[in-house]
Short mmCIF file of C-alpha atoms and ligand atoms in Angstrom, two decimals:
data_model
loop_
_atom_site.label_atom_id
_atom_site.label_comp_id
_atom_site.label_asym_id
_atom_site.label_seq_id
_atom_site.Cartn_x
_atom_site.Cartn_y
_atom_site.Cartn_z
CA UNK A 1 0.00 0.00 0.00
CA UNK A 2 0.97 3.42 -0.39
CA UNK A 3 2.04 5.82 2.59
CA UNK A 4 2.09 8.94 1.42
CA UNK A 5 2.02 11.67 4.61
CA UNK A 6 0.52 14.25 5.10
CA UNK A 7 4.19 16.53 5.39
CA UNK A 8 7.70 15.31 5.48
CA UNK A 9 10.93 17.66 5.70
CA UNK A 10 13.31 17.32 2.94
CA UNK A 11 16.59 16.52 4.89
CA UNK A 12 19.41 15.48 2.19
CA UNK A 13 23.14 14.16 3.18
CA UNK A 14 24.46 17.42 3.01
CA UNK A 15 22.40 19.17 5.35
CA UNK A 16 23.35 16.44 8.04
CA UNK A 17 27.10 16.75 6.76
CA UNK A 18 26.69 20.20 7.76
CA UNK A 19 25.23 19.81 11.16
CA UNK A 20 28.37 17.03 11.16
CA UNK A 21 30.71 20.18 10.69
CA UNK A 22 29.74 22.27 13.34
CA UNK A 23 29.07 19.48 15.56
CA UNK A 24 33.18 18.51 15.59
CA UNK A 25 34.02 22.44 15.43
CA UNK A 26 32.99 22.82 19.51
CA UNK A 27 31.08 25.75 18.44
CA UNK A 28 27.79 25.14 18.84
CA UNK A 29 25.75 28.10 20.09
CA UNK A 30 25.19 31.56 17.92
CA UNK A 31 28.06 31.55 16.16
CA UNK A 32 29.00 32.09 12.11
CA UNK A 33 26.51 29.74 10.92
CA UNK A 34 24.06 32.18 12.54
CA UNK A 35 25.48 34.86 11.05
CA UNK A 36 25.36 33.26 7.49
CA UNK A 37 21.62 31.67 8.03
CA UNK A 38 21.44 35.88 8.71
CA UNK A 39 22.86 37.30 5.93
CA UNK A 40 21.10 34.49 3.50
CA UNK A 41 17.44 35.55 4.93
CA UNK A 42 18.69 39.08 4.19
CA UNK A 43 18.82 37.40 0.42
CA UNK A 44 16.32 35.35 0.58
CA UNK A 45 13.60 38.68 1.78
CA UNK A 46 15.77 41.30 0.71
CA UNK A 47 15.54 42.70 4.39
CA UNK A 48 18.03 44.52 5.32
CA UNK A 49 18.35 43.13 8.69
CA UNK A 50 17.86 39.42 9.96
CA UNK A 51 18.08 38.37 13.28
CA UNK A 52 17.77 34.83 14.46
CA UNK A 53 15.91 33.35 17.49
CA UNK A 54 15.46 30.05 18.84
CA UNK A 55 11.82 29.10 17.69
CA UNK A 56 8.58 30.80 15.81
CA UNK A 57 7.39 31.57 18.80
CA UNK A 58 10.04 33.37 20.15
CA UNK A 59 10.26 35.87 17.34
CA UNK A 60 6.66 37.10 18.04
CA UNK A 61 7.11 37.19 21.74
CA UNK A 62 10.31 38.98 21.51
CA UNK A 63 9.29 41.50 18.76
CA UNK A 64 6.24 42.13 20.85
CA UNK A 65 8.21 42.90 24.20
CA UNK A 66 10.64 44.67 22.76
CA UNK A 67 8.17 47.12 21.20
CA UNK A 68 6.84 47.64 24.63
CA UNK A 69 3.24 46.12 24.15
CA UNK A 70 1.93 44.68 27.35
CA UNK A 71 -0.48 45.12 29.70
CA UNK A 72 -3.91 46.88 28.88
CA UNK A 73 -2.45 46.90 25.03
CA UNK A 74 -4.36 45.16 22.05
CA UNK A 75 -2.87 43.75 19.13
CA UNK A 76 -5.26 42.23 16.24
CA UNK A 77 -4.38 39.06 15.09
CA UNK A 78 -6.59 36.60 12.58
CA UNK A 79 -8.74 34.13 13.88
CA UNK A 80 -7.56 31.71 11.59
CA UNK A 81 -3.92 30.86 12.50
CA UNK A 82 -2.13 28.51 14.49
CA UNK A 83 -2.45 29.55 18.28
CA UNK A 84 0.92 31.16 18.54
CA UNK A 85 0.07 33.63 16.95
CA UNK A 86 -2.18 34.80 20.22
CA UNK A 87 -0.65 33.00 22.33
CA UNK A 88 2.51 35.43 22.06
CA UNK A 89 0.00 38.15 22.44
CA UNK A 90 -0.98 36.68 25.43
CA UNK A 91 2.66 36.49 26.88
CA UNK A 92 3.62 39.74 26.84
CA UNK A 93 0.10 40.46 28.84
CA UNK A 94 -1.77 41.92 26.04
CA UNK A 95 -4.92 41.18 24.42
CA UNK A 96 -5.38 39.43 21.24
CA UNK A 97 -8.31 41.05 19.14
CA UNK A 98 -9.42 38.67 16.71
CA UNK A 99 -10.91 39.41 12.68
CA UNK A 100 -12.36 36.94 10.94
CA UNK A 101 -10.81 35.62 7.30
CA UNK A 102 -11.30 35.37 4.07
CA UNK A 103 -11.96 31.55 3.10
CA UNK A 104 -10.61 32.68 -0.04
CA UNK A 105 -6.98 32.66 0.70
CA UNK A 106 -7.39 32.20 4.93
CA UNK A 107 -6.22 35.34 5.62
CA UNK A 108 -7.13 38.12 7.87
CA UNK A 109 -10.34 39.58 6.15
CA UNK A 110 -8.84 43.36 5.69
CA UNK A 111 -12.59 44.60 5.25
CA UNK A 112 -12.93 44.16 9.29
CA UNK A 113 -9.83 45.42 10.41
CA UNK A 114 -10.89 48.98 11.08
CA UNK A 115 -13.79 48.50 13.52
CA UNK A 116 -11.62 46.70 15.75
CA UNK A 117 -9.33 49.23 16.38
CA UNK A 118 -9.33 50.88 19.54
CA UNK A 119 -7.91 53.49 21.62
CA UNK A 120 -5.94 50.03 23.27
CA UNK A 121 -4.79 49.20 19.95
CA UNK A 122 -0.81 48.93 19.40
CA UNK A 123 -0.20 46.68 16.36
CA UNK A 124 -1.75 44.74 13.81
CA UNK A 125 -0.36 41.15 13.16
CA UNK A 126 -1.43 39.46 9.89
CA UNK A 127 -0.53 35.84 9.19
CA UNK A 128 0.67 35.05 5.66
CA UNK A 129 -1.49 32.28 6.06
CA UNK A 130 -0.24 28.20 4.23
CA UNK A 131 2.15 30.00 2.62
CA UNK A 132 0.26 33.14 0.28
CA UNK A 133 0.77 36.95 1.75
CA UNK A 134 -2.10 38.47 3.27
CA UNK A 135 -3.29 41.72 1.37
CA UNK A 136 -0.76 44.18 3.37
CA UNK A 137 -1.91 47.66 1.38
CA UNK A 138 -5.24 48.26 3.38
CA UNK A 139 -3.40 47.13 6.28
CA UNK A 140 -0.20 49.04 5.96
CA UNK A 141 -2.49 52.69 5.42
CA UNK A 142 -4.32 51.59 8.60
CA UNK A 143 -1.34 51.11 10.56
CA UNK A 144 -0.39 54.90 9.03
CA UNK A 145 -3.52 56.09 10.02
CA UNK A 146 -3.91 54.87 13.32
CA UNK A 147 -0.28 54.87 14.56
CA UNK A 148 0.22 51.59 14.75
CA UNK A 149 2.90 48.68 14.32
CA UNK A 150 2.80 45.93 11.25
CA UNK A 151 4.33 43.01 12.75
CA UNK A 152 3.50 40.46 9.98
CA UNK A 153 3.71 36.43 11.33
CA UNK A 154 5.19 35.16 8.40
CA UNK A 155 5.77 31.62 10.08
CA UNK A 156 4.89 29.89 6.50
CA UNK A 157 5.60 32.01 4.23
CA UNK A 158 9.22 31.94 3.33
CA UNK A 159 10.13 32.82 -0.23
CA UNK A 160 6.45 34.02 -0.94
CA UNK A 161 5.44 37.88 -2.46
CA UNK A 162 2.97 40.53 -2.59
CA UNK A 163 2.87 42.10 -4.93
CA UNK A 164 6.36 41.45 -6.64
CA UNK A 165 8.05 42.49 -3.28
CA UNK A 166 9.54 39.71 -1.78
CA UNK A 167 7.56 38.42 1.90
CA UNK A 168 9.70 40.27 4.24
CA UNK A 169 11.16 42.58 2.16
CA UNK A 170 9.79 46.17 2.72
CA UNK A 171 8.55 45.35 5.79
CA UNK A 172 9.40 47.11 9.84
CA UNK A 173 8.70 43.50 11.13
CA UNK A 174 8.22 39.93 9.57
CA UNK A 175 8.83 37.11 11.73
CA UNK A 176 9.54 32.83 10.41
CA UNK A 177 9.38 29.93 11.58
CA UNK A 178 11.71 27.25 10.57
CA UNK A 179 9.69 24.32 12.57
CA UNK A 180 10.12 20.84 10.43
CA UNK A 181 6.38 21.78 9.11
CA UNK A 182 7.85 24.73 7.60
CA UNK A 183 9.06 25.20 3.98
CA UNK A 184 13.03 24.83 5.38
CA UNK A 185 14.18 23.59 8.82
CA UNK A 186 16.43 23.96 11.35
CA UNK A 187 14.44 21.37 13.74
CA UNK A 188 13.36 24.69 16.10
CA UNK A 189 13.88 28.05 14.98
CA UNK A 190 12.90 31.57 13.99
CA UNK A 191 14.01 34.82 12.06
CA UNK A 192 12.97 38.16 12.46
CA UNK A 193 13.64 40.42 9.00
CA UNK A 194 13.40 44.34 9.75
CA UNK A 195 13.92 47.47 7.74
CA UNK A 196 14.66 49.40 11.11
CA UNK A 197 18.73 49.19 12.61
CA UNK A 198 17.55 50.00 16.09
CA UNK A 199 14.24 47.47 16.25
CA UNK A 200 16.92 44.63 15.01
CA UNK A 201 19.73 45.70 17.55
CA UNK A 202 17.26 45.60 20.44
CA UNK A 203 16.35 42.32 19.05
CA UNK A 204 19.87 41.07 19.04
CA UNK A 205 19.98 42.79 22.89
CA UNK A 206 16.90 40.79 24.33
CA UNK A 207 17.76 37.10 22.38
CA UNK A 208 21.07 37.01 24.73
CA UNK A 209 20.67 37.93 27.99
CA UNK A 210 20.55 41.48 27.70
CA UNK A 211 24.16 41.57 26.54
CA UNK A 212 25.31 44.34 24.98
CA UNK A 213 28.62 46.66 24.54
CA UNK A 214 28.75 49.89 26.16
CA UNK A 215 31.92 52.58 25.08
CA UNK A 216 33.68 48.56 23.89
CA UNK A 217 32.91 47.15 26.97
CA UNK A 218 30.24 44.09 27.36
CA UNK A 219 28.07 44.62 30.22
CA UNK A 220 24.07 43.36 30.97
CA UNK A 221 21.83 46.24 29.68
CA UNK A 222 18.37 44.70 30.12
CA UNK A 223 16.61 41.87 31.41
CA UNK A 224 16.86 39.87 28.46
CA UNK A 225 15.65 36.24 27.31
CA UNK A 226 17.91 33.22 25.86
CA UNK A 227 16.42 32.78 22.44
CA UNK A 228 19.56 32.14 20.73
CA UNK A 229 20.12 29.37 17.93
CA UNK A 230 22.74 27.04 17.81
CA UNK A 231 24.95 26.57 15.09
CA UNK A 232 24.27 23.54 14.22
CA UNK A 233 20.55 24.20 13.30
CA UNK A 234 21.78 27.30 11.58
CA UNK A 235 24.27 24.82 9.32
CA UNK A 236 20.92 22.82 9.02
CA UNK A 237 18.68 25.16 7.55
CA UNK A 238 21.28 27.70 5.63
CA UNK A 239 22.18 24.48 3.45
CA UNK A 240 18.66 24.27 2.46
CA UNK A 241 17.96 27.38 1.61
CA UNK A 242 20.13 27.03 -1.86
CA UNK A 243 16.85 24.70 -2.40
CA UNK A 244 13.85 26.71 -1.44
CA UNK A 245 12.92 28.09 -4.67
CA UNK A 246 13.41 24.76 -6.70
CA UNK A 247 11.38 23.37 -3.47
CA UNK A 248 8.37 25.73 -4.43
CA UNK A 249 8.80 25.67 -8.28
CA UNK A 250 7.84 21.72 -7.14
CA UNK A 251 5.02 22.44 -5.23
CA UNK A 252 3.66 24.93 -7.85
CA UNK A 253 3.05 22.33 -9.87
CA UNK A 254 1.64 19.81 -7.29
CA UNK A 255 -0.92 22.75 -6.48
CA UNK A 256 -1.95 23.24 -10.23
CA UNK A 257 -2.29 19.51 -10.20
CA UNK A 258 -4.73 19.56 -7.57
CA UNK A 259 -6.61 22.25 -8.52
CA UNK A 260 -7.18 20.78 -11.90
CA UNK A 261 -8.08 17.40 -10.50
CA UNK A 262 -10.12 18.64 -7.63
CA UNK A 263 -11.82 20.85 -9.87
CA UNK A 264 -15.34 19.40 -10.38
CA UNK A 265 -15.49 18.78 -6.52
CA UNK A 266 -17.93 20.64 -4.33
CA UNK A 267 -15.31 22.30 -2.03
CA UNK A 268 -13.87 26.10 -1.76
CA UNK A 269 -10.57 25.63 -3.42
CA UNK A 270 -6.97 27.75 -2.44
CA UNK A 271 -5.42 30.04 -4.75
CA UNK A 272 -2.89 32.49 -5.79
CA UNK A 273 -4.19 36.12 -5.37
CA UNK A 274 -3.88 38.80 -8.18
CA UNK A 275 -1.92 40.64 -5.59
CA UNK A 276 0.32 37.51 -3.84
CA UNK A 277 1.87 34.18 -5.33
CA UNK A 278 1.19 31.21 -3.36
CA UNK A 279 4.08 29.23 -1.87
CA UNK A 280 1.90 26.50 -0.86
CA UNK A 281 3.36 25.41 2.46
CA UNK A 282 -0.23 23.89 2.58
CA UNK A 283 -2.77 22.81 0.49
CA UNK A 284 -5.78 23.34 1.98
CA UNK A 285 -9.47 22.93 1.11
CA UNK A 286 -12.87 23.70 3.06
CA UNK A 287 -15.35 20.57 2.60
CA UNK A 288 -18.84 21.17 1.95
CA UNK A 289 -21.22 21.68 5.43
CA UNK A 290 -22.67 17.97 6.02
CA UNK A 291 -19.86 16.20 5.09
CA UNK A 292 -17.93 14.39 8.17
CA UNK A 293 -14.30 15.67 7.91
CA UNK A 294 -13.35 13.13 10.15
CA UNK A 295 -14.94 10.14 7.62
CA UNK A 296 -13.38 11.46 5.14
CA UNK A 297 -9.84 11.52 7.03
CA UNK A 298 -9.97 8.11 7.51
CA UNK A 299 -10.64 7.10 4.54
CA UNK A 300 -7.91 8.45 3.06
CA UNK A 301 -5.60 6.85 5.59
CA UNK A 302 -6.73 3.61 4.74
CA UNK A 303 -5.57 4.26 1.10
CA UNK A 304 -2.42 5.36 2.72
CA UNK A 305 -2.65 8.87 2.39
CA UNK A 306 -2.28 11.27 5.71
CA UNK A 307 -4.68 14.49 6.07
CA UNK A 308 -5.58 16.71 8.73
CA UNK A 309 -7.23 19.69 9.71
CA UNK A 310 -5.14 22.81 8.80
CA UNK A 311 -5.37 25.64 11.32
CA UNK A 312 -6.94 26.49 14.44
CA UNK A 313 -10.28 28.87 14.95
CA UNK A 314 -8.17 30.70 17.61
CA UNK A 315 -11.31 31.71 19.78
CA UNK A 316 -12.93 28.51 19.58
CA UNK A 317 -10.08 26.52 21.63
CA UNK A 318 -10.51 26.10 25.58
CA UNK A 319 -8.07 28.71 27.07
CA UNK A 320 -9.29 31.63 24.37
CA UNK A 321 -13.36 30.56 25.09
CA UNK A 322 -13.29 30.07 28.94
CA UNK A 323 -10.83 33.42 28.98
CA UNK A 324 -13.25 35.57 26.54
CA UNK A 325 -16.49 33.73 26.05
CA UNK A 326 -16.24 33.84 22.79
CA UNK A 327 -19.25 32.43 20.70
CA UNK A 328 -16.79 31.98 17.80
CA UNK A 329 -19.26 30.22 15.37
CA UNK A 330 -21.04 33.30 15.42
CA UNK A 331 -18.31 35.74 15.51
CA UNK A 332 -16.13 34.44 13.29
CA UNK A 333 -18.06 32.05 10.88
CA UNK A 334 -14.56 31.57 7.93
CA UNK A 335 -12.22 30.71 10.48
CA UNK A 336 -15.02 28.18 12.21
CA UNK A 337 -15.86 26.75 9.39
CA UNK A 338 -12.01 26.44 8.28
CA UNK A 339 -11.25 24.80 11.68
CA UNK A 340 -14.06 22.34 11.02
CA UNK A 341 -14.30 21.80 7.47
CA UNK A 342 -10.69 22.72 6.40
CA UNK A 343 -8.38 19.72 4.78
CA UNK A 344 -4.79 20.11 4.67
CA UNK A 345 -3.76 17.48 2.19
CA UNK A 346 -0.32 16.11 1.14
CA UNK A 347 2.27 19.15 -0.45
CA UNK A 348 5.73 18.89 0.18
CA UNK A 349 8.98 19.05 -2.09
CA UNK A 350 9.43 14.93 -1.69
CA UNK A 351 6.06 14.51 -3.34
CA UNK A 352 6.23 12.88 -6.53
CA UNK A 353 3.30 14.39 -8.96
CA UNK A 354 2.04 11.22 -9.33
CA UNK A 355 1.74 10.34 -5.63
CA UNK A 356 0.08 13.77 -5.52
CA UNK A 357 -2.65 11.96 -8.40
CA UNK A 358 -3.37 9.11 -6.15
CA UNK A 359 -4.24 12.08 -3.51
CA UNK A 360 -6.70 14.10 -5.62
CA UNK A 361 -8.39 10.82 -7.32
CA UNK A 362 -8.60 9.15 -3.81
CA UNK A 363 -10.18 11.99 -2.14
CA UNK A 364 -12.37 12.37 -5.49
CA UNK A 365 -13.99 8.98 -4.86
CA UNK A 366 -14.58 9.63 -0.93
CA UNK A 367 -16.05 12.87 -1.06
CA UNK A 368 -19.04 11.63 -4.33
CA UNK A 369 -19.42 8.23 -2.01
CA UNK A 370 -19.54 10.24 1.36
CA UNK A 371 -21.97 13.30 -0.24
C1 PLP B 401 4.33 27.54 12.98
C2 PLP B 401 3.72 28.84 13.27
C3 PLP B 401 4.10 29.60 14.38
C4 PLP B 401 5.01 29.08 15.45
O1 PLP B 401 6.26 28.70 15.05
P1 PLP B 401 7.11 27.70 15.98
O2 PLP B 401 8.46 27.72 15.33
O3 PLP B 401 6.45 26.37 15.89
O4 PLP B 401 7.13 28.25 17.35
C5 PLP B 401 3.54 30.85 14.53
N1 PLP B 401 2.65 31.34 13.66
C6 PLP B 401 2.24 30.62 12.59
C7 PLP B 401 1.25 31.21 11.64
C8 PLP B 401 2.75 29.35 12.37
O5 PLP B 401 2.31 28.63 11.33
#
């Protein structure tokens, strides 16, 4: 039988040759390999400043604290995402302020944005959600307008655009995760990209300790976190970024495969935007209302074939309902539905198009038995 997964990283001999290096150099914590993984996501976004952190997580928590948002602040953030996203929101004491999405393209619906801005307000956090920019334009003039940070959560969006400007590239803040689900690895780890010298040397400040160098001397300036990466992940990842675009060249064509295939099929379909290229770090569908999601799950695993649900509705998990009460069904019907009727289905570099074929013609048959 087959066994095609849902995701797999692709991990080749010379990315573990690489770890291999650094592992046998002694030097294994924030060292050059840091600096290169650096200088290539400088490239790779055409930021001019990259600074890397120890996780996904950790680059939203420590852009957020080192902005100063915190207590009685508000940031809004997309319903639709994977909890960190709120969840750093949440650890610097602020609130998260959810907006619904667009089941379009899952991202933050730009149309609602305004209305939940508030006197509170201090930033507005899109998601460049599976792996396709959100619409930043409306957001960007609201930000203008209202005085407020863009601190874009690009976790999965590495190597994506909007608008022919590259995800990260003319941005103050956009943040990535390199988590194995991610386009490129480093196991755990995260990059900040930012147009602004002082935001990334107060990032640099607050990864380490608070270290810094005052008239040449080192000394402890703040109260700072240890969200350093090591080398070796660095050596990991930096040898696979000479892959990511042949990586999503690949899954550019799985997507148009599925899209043709899927075509006929009764379900809300992803796409590229006139105003963003899709990078596909997900392929994700919404099934039609009535149909069991978790029926047709497993029936795809027993042709082999691994599926899941793709994101979270943020406000419709236990800590953000019993915190807020939210009624999120009601509130904020795309991202529901996408958290109950959204299928992430098999899209990585490894898959061979005609693996991706069994997928769509599998799932096909399920969904015209199941309906
Ligand atoms: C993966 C992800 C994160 C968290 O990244 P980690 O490296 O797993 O901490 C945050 N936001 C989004 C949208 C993500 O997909």
């Amino acid at each position: 039988m087959k066994n095609i997964p849902l995701f797999i990283p692709d991990i080749q001999d010379s990315d573990i040759a690489a770890v291999q290096d650094v592992l046998r150099s002694g030097m294994l914590v924030q060292g050059k390999y840091v600096e290169q993984l650096e200088a290539a996501f400088c490239e790779i976004t055409g930021a001019a400043h990259a600074v890397a952190v120890s996780n996904g997580t950790a680059t939203l928590h420590l852009m957020l604290h080192v902005l100063g948002i915190g207590k009685g602040d508000e940031v809004i953030v997309p319903a639709f995402s994977y909890v960190a996203t709120a969840n750093a929101v949440e650890l610097v004491g602020a609130t998260p302020v959810f907006v619904d999405v667009d089941t379009r393209n899952w991202n933050i619906n730009t149309a609602a944005i305004e209305a939940k801005i508030t006197s509170k307000t201090k930033a507005i956090m899109p998601v460049h959600e599976f792996g396709l920019s959100a619409d930043l334009d409306p957001i960007r003039d609201l930000c203008v307008k209202y005085k407020l940070h863009l601190l874009e959560d690009a976790a999965c969006a590495v190597g994506s655009t909007y608008k022919e400007v590259k995800t990260g590239g003319n941005s103050f803040a956009a943040s990535f995760s390199l988590h194995p689900r991610k386009a490129i690895t480093s196991g755990e780890g995260g990059i900040i990209v930012t147009s602004d010298a002082a935001l990334a040397a107060q990032l640099r400040v607050y990864r380490n300790h608070g270290i810094s160098y005052v008239n040449g001397e080192m000394d402890f300036v703040a109260a700072g976190f240890n969200y350093r990466m090591t080398d070796f992940q660095a050596a990991l990842v930096l040898n696979q970024t000479h892959r990511l675009h042949s990586q999503i060249a690949h899954k550019r064509k799985l997507a148009a495969l599925y899209l043709n295939q899927l075509k006929d099929l009764n379900i809300i379909m992803p796409s590229d935007m006139e105003y963003a290229e899709h990078t596909w770090q997900t392929f994700h569908v919404l099934l039609p209302e009535g149909v069991n999601r978790a029926a047709v799950i497993a029936a795809l695993k027993e042709k082999g074939i691994g599926a899941s649900y793709g994101a979270q509705c943020i406000p419709d998990t236990r800590f953000y309902k019993e915190k807020y009460g939210y009624d999120a069904a009601a509130l904020f019907p795309a991202a529901y539905a996408g958290f109950h009727r959204g299928l992430a289905l098999p899209m990585y570099p490894l898959l061979a198009e005609e693996d991706a074929k069994y997928v769509a013609e599998n799932l096909k048959q399920i969904i015209e038995e199941i309906q």
